[in-house]
Amino acid sequence: MAISMKKIGLMTSGGDAPGMNAAIRAVVRTCAYHGISAVGIEMGYQGLIDNQMNEMGARDVKNIIHRGGTVLRTARCKAFYAAEGRAKAYENFKSNGLDALIVIGGDGTFTGAMLFSEEFNVPVVGLPGTIDNDIFGTDTTIGYDTALNTVVDAIDKIRDTATSHNRLFFVEVMGRDSGFLALNGGIGAGAQDILIPEEHLDLNRLFASLDRGYQAGKSSSIIVVSEGEEGGVFEIVKRVREHYPDYDMRVTVLGHLQRGGAPSCSDRVLASRLGVAAVEGLMAGQSGVMAGLRGGQVVFTPLSDAVKKNHEIDAELIRISDILAV
Amino acid sequence: MAISMKKIGLMTSGGDAPGMNAAIRAVVRTCAYHGISAVGIEMGYQGLIDNQMNEMGARDVKNIIHRGGTVLRTARCKAFYAAEGRAKAYENFKSNGLDALIVIGGDGTFTGAMLFSEEFNVPVVGLPGTIDNDIFGTDTTIGYDTALNTVVDAIDKIRDTATSHNRLFFVEVMGRDSGFLALNGGIGAGAQDILIPEEHLDLNRLFASLDRGYQAGKSSSIIVVSEGEEGGVFEIVKRVREHYPDYDMRVTVLGHLQRGGAPSCSDRVLASRLGVAAVEGLMAGQSGVMAGLRGGQVVFTPLSDAVKKNHEIDAELIRISDILAV
Amino acid sequence: MAISMKKIGLMTSGGDAPGMNAAIRAVVRTCAYHGISAVGIEMGYQGLIDNQMNEMGARDVKNIIHRGGTVLRTARCKAFYAAEGRAKAYENFKSNGLDALIVIGGDGTFTGAMLFSEEFNVPVVGLPGTIDNDIFGTDTTIGYDTALNTVVDAIDKIRDTATSHNRLFFVEVMGRDSGFLALNGGIGAGAQDILIPEEHLDLNRLFASLDRGYQAGKSSSIIVVSEGEEGGVFEIVKRVREHYPDYDMRVTVLGHLQRGGAPSCSDRVLASRLGVAAVEGLMAGQSGVMAGLRGGQVVFTPLSDAVKKNHEIDAELIRISDILAV
Amino acid sequence: MAISMKKIGLMTSGGDAPGMNAAIRAVVRTCAYHGISAVGIEMGYQGLIDNQMNEMGARDVKNIIHRGGTVLRTARCKAFYAAEGRAKAYENFKSNGLDALIVIGGDGTFTGAMLFSEEFNVPVVGLPGTIDNDIFGTDTTIGYDTALNTVVDAIDKIRDTATSHNRLFFVEVMGRDSGFLALNGGIGAGAQDILIPEEHLDLNRLFASLDRGYQAGKSSSIIVVSEGEEGGVFEIVKRVREHYPDYDMRVTVLGHLQRGGAPSCSDRVLASRLGVAAVEGLMAGQSGVMAGLRGGQVVFTPLSDAVKKNHEIDAELIRISDILAV
């Protein structure tokens, strides 16, 4: 079912992820290619409520494919979760002559998109943009691959100095609810052990791993930890220190540097493909769905599934992590 | 069918690819984990013929997961394509007590592996290690993702200076027979046009694209070219110059820097998974196959298919490249 | 002698260099700090002739310190070397109420600045912005340090694959008239030999070096070559091939990627210091000079010296290069 | 006064610094060039006490110029500060036929070297290897330039995401006693404010700076903090939070990743020059001195001065930091 699309609004929302600019570029240029007006909405849903939006042409998105962050800026917007906020947003949506909305973000972004789409019968397509990779319906999210490279690049540097005896390096990475970054980044970095939320925080497992490493003659070890509460890794270090009073322990907290940086080629291509798919999906009548890439093919998943279903950690990777830390 | 494996030889062969060391580490540590001896063979098949090999323990592969190149070194070996060479190789295979062979490389490597496996009834598993991504049976090959990042990183730098009027930047990337690097790298870098072997060298298409770019107000453009014969890009520049005498044209030839560099996290995880799979595949009775990753799952493909079948460029990506250069 | 400065124009001119944006930012913010209006002139002298210029406030230069290229764009401008062009430029200079000019660039830029300053008695300060480091009056030029890192980063990747026997890797770097990049980059990259314009092109010296390397058991070697005429490195390879028919030779031409990339910290600090010095120098009555950094201190050098005197290669470095290639 | 040198021992000691391997390579190859035996001592002074040392030839240091860490490993050694430890060390020094010692490290390393040189009348030359740049007698220390690039590279990534309102990003960098890394890295990264030990911890100054930034319309700011006691930055955040309860504050602790990474070209050239100078200095009769680079020239400074005199922060840089945060 081909739908007449004359004007499409797009926004980025939630936490930044590398590749968001590549997605914006792809949406804008695909609109230009098909003769559709693209309208960039600033600061996520807040900009829709505040009527901060501008038409964007093909030249407006030049030289952004390689930039971290998002030229449309992003925000978390509480007001949009109230009916009043969404009503104001819809008012602006109509007065600007928009036919549809493309939102780039994560869970929270998609929840807002569903509400908006259902309440006002507005065609909406979501693109998964988050470094956490915790979205169902796509093999990877935009930004995840870049963040993994940032993590291993940081740990490679720590590894250079990890030659003294009895030294433990703790590296806290993002992922409060999801261990993708820690698990894959930890395997990629050759970590001795990886502590992820899915596995809870079993320090006895860590102690066993460290004991094995010590017996195997490892002079020092790197432990990757998913962020928990603030100062979380320091609490863990405190407890490990009680168990190994002679070890020298050092901490790195990567923090927000994981959200930035030039996107990897893989993230740029992913963002480009999904940006094209979002526009052409709307033209073909898609709505209330997220565009993702599974097994190399674009697939559309209902936003309700993207939000509710879990993107599960592959248990095989936990096994592999154990084997390779032998 | 579980097979008793006591000693497994491994080698890297053909052109270097980032992640080969991560694969070596994974094979050696998985052997250690399962109580199997791992024997590293130097310089590919040449080392098997010359009997240059050493046992490798878990500690021998520490601190290599992040290194480009291959600690076992690599070579192309003509002698192995003669029956005499393979006979000598098999002699050393037996005298060293090897039960099986894991070879990391590309097409040529696998062809040799098939011959060896069939002639002497030797269990062999191949791992796809090449930056060209031209192997059937795996979504990506070890090294390809890293090489893509190297390509876009280089072009990002060229883009910084690409602001003068009427200037064309040509970037020659690897891929004599296969346009994966050029096509995906070109999309990731936001190239104006991409010349790949699969599309032949249609300069009229390039001229049309440059004319469109000029009319759209582009001040300068980047063109990605798959390497052809030596000096290939310069020949193209010569012909483009005849057509656009007023354009200023600059050339970058990336060359072998695309084969090196620290592997991306994705390549390390891929190499780690396939390294584990190769050893456990041999233990489970696999032979004459390549371990690859498709849709996130390890799959074994007959080496004959990996070599003969084409890993085709996704035509959709060519269309996307055109849309995004609008 | 304090001079009343109300409005200062600034431009970048000539070839791009990383750190130009950091210099622009420093000039604009130092103006803001001292209550002076800063006016950004587009595309170098061409923008002065075409009257393309805009006031820039402190917020207009946010988030550019880390970007390659120049937000003011740059160009080489033939028209400015004619008296007519400079007369038009001065007309715009006056009509826009400018009191002085800060120009960021190299030799050609400074020559133009001298003419303009003398003809119209206009206060001018130059900042050395070029990757070639061929300016007298400063230990290093803005962009040079970054380009060096780009060169060694590229060669590091080539080195990863440089393990086969009898293979020579040629890397062509920028520097048509000056061997700074090749010599320092070659030492930093551990090259076997370095061919620079100052030493002419003595292939016998190269052959002697390669013979020494071969006798010392080197399996492969990297040779860094300053660019000459187009295709220059290929001509050298041709002649080396006649001498060593059995060697496998590979070529990388870095080209314009050396002009881009995020500036190094050192280049940012240099650009920041010189940007502050340029504005405060004008306020203190400096004119017809270039601000440079020598031995950690800001020094002002007459533009005529900066242009005419040579920044000589340190012969000691050539000796060191020979020792370390032992 | 030329001294006959037949065998020179070298070691790295104290904290790791990028470029130590380049220095090792330069020492070993300069020895080879001059027909002197080079002996690599493992783990700093500990290896001298434990007699862990091996001869190193020119080929033993191939492919290390670009690697972080140190192939000789490093340690802090308490035993060497006791007379008994040094006596044991001297015993090994003699029994191995060493004529002199080259030590690469910082303050502590040089203090040990002085004691050893004086007690046993042993020729010793020190090379400044530390990321802290807190050594008198050289413009920069080996590793400092690389660490600066690591710091700005990390902050660049954080900057990508620094677009929300009222958000403060705190980045803790190394430098317990010395603010070089924080001050230069902060200027290079365009930080809003920089807290260094030399300036004590004046939070009122920080509050004034943040208030100015807020009034200037800055949406978010980056604050660079020199490490203090463990958890130091978190204590500062706590106090800032009391003052700005509505600000969202995020913390990155760079930690040991600042000690690793491939050395910058500048650090490699510095290490190469000083490595050559150390060997040739010993040959010329130098002893009890450190080789440094000042104003582009190699200079030898008595170890006692290198250790006791302060390498002072340039106050001008603090002023520049203030101007540019306008």
XYZ file of N, CA and C in Angstrom, chain A residues 25-26 29-30 32-34 58-59 63 65-66 145 148-149 152 156 159-160 184-185 187-190 216-218 262 264-266 268-269 272-273 276 280 295-297 314 316-317 319-320 322-326, chain B residues 25-26 29-30 32-34 58-59 63 65-66 145 148-149 152 156 159-160 184-185 187-190 216-218 262 264-266 268-269 272-273 276 280 295-297 314 316-317 319-320 322-326:
306
model
N 21.258 11.923 8.159
C 21.656 12.177 6.774
C 20.894 11.265 5.809
N 20.803 9.987 6.168
C 20.147 9.035 5.267
C 18.662 9.360 5.126
N 18.337 12.612 2.984
C 18.679 12.443 1.572
C 17.706 11.505 0.859
N 17.187 10.530 1.578
C 16.188 9.660 0.951
C 14.916 10.459 0.691
N 14.876 13.669 0.049
C 15.210 14.505 -1.107
C 15.119 13.698 -2.397
N 15.606 12.475 -2.336
C 15.625 11.600 -3.521
C 14.206 11.322 -4.008
N 13.282 11.201 -3.051
C 11.897 10.874 -3.402
C 11.003 12.110 -3.452
N 19.239 18.224 1.200
C 20.357 17.282 1.036
C 21.699 17.890 1.447
N 21.881 19.193 1.165
C 23.166 19.835 1.491
C 23.298 20.148 2.985
N 28.776 16.373 5.319
C 29.858 16.349 6.312
C 29.394 16.066 7.732
N 28.178 12.580 8.338
C 28.106 11.119 8.432
C 29.144 10.580 9.417
N 30.239 11.287 9.597
C 31.345 10.776 10.409
C 31.398 11.396 11.801
N 28.253 -0.870 17.840
C 29.545 -1.323 17.322
C 30.652 -0.305 17.633
N 31.610 -0.515 21.275
C 32.472 -1.678 21.521
C 33.923 -1.359 21.169
N 34.118 -0.695 20.034
C 35.486 -0.341 19.646
C 36.107 0.638 20.629
N 37.220 -1.518 23.687
C 38.435 -2.323 23.521
C 39.655 -1.427 23.294
N 42.841 -1.825 25.522
C 44.150 -2.096 24.899
C 45.230 -1.227 25.534
N 46.041 -2.464 28.910
C 46.799 -3.711 28.779
C 48.293 -3.443 28.588
N 48.628 -2.373 27.897
C 50.041 -2.054 27.674
C 50.825 -1.957 28.978
N 30.658 -8.419 25.168
C 31.361 -8.429 23.889
C 32.647 -7.610 23.965
N 32.586 -6.469 24.644
C 33.793 -5.667 24.817
C 34.836 -6.413 25.632
N 35.173 -9.730 25.875
C 35.758 -10.794 25.043
C 36.746 -10.182 24.058
N 36.344 -9.072 23.443
C 37.213 -8.414 22.470
C 38.494 -7.893 23.100
N 38.419 -7.543 24.367
C 39.594 -6.993 25.043
C 40.403 -8.067 25.740
N 39.905 -9.304 25.708
C 40.634 -10.380 26.370
C 40.624 -10.254 27.878
N 47.745 -19.933 36.802
C 48.244 -20.077 35.433
C 49.427 -19.144 35.172
N 49.808 -18.364 36.162
C 50.978 -17.520 36.013
C 50.696 -16.148 35.436
N 49.426 -15.743 35.423
C 49.121 -14.398 34.928
C 49.645 -13.360 35.900
N 33.705 9.175 16.419
C 33.272 8.956 15.041
C 32.685 7.554 14.937
N 31.764 3.863 13.707
C 32.451 2.851 12.901
C 31.776 2.747 11.540
N 32.462 2.153 10.591
C 31.875 1.979 9.266
C 30.601 1.153 9.371
N 30.645 0.133 10.187
C 29.486 -0.741 10.335
C 28.271 0.043 10.840
N 27.779 3.235 10.456
C 27.358 4.186 9.417
C 26.518 3.491 8.345
N 26.969 2.294 7.959
C 26.224 1.560 6.932
C 24.869 1.137 7.489
N 22.709 4.128 7.603
C 22.334 4.534 6.253
C 21.219 3.631 5.718
N 21.392 2.334 5.917
C 20.383 1.400 5.419
C 19.050 1.601 6.123
N 17.256 4.857 4.998
C 16.560 4.664 3.718
C 15.291 3.851 3.950
N 11.334 4.832 3.057
C 10.639 4.011 2.060
C 9.591 3.119 2.724
N 20.188 -10.602 10.112
C 20.796 -11.488 9.110
C 21.051 -10.751 7.806
N 21.356 -9.465 7.896
C 21.707 -8.707 6.700
C 20.517 -8.132 5.941
N 19.291 -8.402 6.410
C 18.099 -7.904 5.731
C 17.349 -6.912 6.618
N 23.641 -13.676 24.408
C 23.885 -15.030 23.919
C 24.724 -15.782 24.955
N 26.101 -18.474 24.888
C 27.312 -19.067 24.308
C 28.527 -18.139 24.499
N 28.256 -16.828 24.474
C 29.371 -15.884 24.633
C 29.961 -15.926 26.037
N 30.138 -18.618 27.826
C 30.983 -19.816 27.802
C 32.319 -19.525 27.100
N 32.243 -18.818 25.975
C 33.449 -18.495 25.225
C 34.392 -17.622 26.055
N 34.723 -17.664 29.196
C 35.384 -18.528 30.187
C 36.520 -19.330 29.560
N 36.246 -19.896 28.377
C 37.271 -20.705 27.707
C 38.512 -19.865 27.427
N 38.289 -18.651 26.919
C 39.421 -17.855 26.437
C 40.212 -17.201 27.563
N 39.646 -17.187 28.768
C 40.384 -16.635 29.913
C 41.195 -17.727 30.595
N 41.279 -18.866 29.940
C 41.963 -20.030 30.524
C 43.399 -19.657 30.907
N 44.895 -17.059 19.073
C 44.712 -17.120 20.534
C 43.534 -18.015 20.908
N 42.433 -17.858 20.178
C 41.233 -18.628 20.516
C 41.466 -20.114 20.274
N 43.895 -21.415 23.060
C 43.299 -21.495 24.408
C 42.174 -22.514 24.473
N 41.455 -22.678 23.369
C 40.407 -23.701 23.381
C 41.046 -25.084 23.443
N 43.906 -25.673 24.935
C 44.351 -25.785 26.329
C 43.181 -26.148 27.240
N 42.046 -25.528 26.990
C 40.852 -25.758 27.812
C 40.408 -27.205 27.747
N 40.575 -27.806 26.548
C 40.117 -29.182 26.356
C 41.254 -30.188 26.466
N 48.687 -21.729 26.542
C 47.764 -20.606 26.775
C 48.508 -19.288 27.002
N 49.648 -19.339 27.688
C 50.392 -18.101 27.976
C 51.153 -17.573 26.753
N 48.409 -11.251 25.266
C 48.729 -9.933 24.691
C 48.889 -9.926 23.176
N 45.731 -10.511 21.253
C 44.368 -10.374 20.729
C 44.178 -9.039 20.003
N 44.927 -8.025 20.394
C 44.711 -6.683 19.848
C 45.725 -6.314 18.777
N 35.883 -6.133 8.806
C 35.318 -4.999 9.552
C 36.402 -3.976 9.908
N 37.353 -1.987 6.825
C 36.337 -0.967 6.549
C 36.570 0.275 7.408
N 36.860 0.060 8.684
C 37.104 1.208 9.565
C 38.353 1.973 9.152
N 37.277 4.160 6.101
C 36.482 5.363 6.395
C 37.278 6.352 7.238
N 37.668 10.073 6.085
C 37.247 11.168 6.986
C 38.291 12.280 6.998
N 38.187 14.176 3.830
C 36.982 15.010 3.836
C 37.210 16.338 4.542
N 38.026 16.333 5.575
C 38.287 17.576 6.320
C 38.790 18.687 5.395
N 31.033 -0.869 0.732
C 30.640 -0.558 2.106
C 31.467 0.594 2.671
N 32.755 0.603 2.360
C 33.602 1.705 2.805
C 33.156 3.019 2.186
N 30.106 3.785 1.105
C 28.848 4.226 1.734
C 29.147 4.813 3.113
N 29.993 4.125 3.871
C 30.340 4.606 5.209
C 31.054 5.944 5.190
N 31.788 6.188 4.116
C 32.537 7.442 4.025
C 31.743 8.532 3.322
N 30.564 8.189 2.856
C 29.760 9.193 2.171
C 30.348 9.613 0.832
N 24.083 20.061 -7.863
C 23.540 20.161 -6.498
C 24.377 21.099 -5.630
N 25.435 21.653 -6.198
C 26.219 22.628 -5.448
C 27.335 22.032 -4.617
N 27.692 20.786 -4.883
C 28.803 20.189 -4.135
C 30.105 20.848 -4.545
N 45.096 -2.516 14.665
C 44.461 -3.302 15.717
C 43.082 -3.728 15.236
N 39.183 -4.536 14.995
C 37.987 -3.992 15.645
C 37.447 -5.013 16.638
N 36.605 -4.561 17.546
C 36.009 -5.489 18.523
C 35.233 -6.571 17.789
N 34.521 -6.178 16.760
C 33.706 -7.142 16.016
C 34.583 -8.238 15.415
N 37.479 -9.183 16.532
C 38.049 -9.998 17.614
C 37.041 -11.019 18.125
N 35.789 -10.573 18.266
C 34.761 -11.487 18.764
C 34.495 -12.558 17.715
N 37.342 -14.932 17.790
C 37.304 -15.729 19.019
C 36.251 -16.833 18.905
N 35.088 -16.472 18.396
C 34.020 -17.465 18.272
C 34.406 -18.556 17.285
N 37.111 -20.951 18.687
C 36.516 -21.957 19.572
C 35.790 -23.015 18.733
N 36.342 -27.149 18.589
C 35.243 -28.007 19.043
C 34.584 -28.712 17.858
N 24.059 -14.902 10.520
C 22.922 -14.528 11.363
C 23.211 -14.751 12.828
N 24.479 -14.574 13.221
C 24.831 -14.681 14.634
C 25.115 -16.089 15.105
N 24.977 -17.081 14.212
C 25.215 -18.473 14.603
C 26.414 -19.041 13.855
N 25.641 -7.140 -2.271
C 24.207 -6.891 -2.139
C 23.827 -5.706 -3.045
N 21.287 -4.110 -3.314
C 20.580 -3.057 -2.588
C 21.543 -1.963 -2.127
N 22.771 -2.358 -1.802
C 23.738 -1.369 -1.326
C 24.154 -0.407 -2.438
N 22.140 0.604 -4.786
C 21.017 1.540 -4.845
C 21.119 2.562 -3.700
N 21.442 2.083 -2.510
C 21.546 2.986 -1.354
C 22.650 4.011 -1.570
N 23.603 5.240 -4.335
C 23.104 6.260 -5.267
C 22.167 7.249 -4.577
N 21.258 6.719 -3.776
C 20.297 7.594 -3.074
C 21.033 8.590 -2.184
N 22.037 8.090 -1.450
C 22.661 8.924 -0.427
C 23.652 9.932 -1.004
N 24.034 9.733 -2.271
C 24.927 10.708 -2.905
C 24.119 11.802 -3.592
N 22.825 11.824 -3.322
C 21.916 12.786 -3.963
C 22.394 14.218 -3.735
